CSV table of C-alpha atoms in Angstrom, one decimal:
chain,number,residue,atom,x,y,z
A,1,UNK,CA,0.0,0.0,0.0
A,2,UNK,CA,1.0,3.7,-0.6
A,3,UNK,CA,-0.7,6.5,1.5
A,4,UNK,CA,-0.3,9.9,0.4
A,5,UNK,CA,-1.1,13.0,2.4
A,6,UNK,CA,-2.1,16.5,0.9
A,7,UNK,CA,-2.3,19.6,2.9
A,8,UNK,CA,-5.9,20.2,2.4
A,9,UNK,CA,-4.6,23.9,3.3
A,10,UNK,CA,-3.1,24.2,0.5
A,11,UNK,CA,-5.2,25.9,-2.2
A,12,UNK,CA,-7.1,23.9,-4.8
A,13,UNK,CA,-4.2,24.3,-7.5
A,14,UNK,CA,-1.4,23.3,-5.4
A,15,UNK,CA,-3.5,20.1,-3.8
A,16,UNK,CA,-3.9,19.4,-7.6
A,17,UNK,CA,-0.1,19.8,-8.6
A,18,UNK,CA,0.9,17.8,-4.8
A,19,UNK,CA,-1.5,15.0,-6.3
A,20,UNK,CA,0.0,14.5,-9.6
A,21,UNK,CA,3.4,14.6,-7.7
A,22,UNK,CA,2.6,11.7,-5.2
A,23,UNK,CA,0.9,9.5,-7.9
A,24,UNK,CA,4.0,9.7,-9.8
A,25,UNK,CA,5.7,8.3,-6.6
A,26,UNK,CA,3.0,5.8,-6.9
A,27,UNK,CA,4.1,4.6,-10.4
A,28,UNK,CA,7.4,4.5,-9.5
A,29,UNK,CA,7.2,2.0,-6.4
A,30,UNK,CA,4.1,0.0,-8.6
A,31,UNK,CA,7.1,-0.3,-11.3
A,32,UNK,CA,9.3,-1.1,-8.7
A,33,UNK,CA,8.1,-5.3,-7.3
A,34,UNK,CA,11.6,-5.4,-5.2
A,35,UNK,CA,9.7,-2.6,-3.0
A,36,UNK,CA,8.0,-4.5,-0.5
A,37,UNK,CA,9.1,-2.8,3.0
A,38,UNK,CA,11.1,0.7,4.1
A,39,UNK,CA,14.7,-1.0,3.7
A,40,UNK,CA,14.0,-1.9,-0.3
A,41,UNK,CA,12.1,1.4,-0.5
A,42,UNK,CA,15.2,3.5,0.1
A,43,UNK,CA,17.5,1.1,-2.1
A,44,UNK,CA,14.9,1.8,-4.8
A,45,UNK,CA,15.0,5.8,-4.1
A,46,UNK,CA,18.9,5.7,-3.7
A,47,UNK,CA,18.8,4.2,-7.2
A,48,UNK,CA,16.1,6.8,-8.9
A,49,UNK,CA,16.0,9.6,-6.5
A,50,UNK,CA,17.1,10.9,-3.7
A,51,UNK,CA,16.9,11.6,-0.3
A,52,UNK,CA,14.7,14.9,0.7
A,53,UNK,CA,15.0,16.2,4.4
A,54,UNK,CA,12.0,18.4,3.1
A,55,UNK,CA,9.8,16.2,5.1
A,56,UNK,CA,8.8,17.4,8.6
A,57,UNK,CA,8.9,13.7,9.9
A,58,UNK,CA,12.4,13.3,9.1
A,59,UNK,CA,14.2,11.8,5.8
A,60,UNK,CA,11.5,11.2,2.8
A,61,UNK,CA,12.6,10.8,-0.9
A,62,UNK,CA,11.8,12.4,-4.1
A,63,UNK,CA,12.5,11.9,-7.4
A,64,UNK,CA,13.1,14.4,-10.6
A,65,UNK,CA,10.3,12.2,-12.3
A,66,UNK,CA,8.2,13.5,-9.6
A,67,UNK,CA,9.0,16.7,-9.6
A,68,UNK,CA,8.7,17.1,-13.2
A,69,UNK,CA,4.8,15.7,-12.6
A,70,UNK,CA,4.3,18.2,-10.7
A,71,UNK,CA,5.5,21.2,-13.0
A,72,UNK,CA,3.5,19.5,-15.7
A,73,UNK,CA,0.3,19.4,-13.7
A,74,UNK,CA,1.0,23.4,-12.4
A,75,UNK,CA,1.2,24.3,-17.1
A,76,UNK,CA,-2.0,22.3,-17.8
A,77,UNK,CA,-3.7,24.0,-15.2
A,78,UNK,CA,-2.0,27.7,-16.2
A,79,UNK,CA,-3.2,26.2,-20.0
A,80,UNK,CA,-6.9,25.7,-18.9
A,81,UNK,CA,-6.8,28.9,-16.6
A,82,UNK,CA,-6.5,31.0,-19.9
């Protein structure tokens, strides 16, 4: 299982970007079947990511894939805006 948590603080646009962010996570540990606890889930982030100390918990990961999802989702929604 994955659980992702959006601020529902956040206005709608950025819950919208945060969403398309975490699903990419999503698609990366669905692609990823050697993922099955926290130990192969930071082997698989060391190998396509990297660590993020963004995370108020502690150590989380990210990804450029991710954080290209995100820009994506924030130009579609400029694009529809107009």
């Amino acid at each position: 299982y994955v659980n992702v948590r959006i601020s529902c603080m956040l206005p709608v646009t950025q819950q919208i970007a945060a969403l398309g962010h975490e699903l990419r996570h999503a698609v990366e540990i669905a692609d990823a079947p050697s993922v099955i606890d926290d130990a192969s889930l930071a082997a698989e982030y060391r190998r396509v990511g990297f660590v993020s100390h963004a995370v108020r918990t502690g150590a989380g990961y990210e990804s450029r894939a991710a954080i290209d999802a995100a820009h994506q989702v924030w130009v579609e929604l400029a694009h529809t805006a107009e």
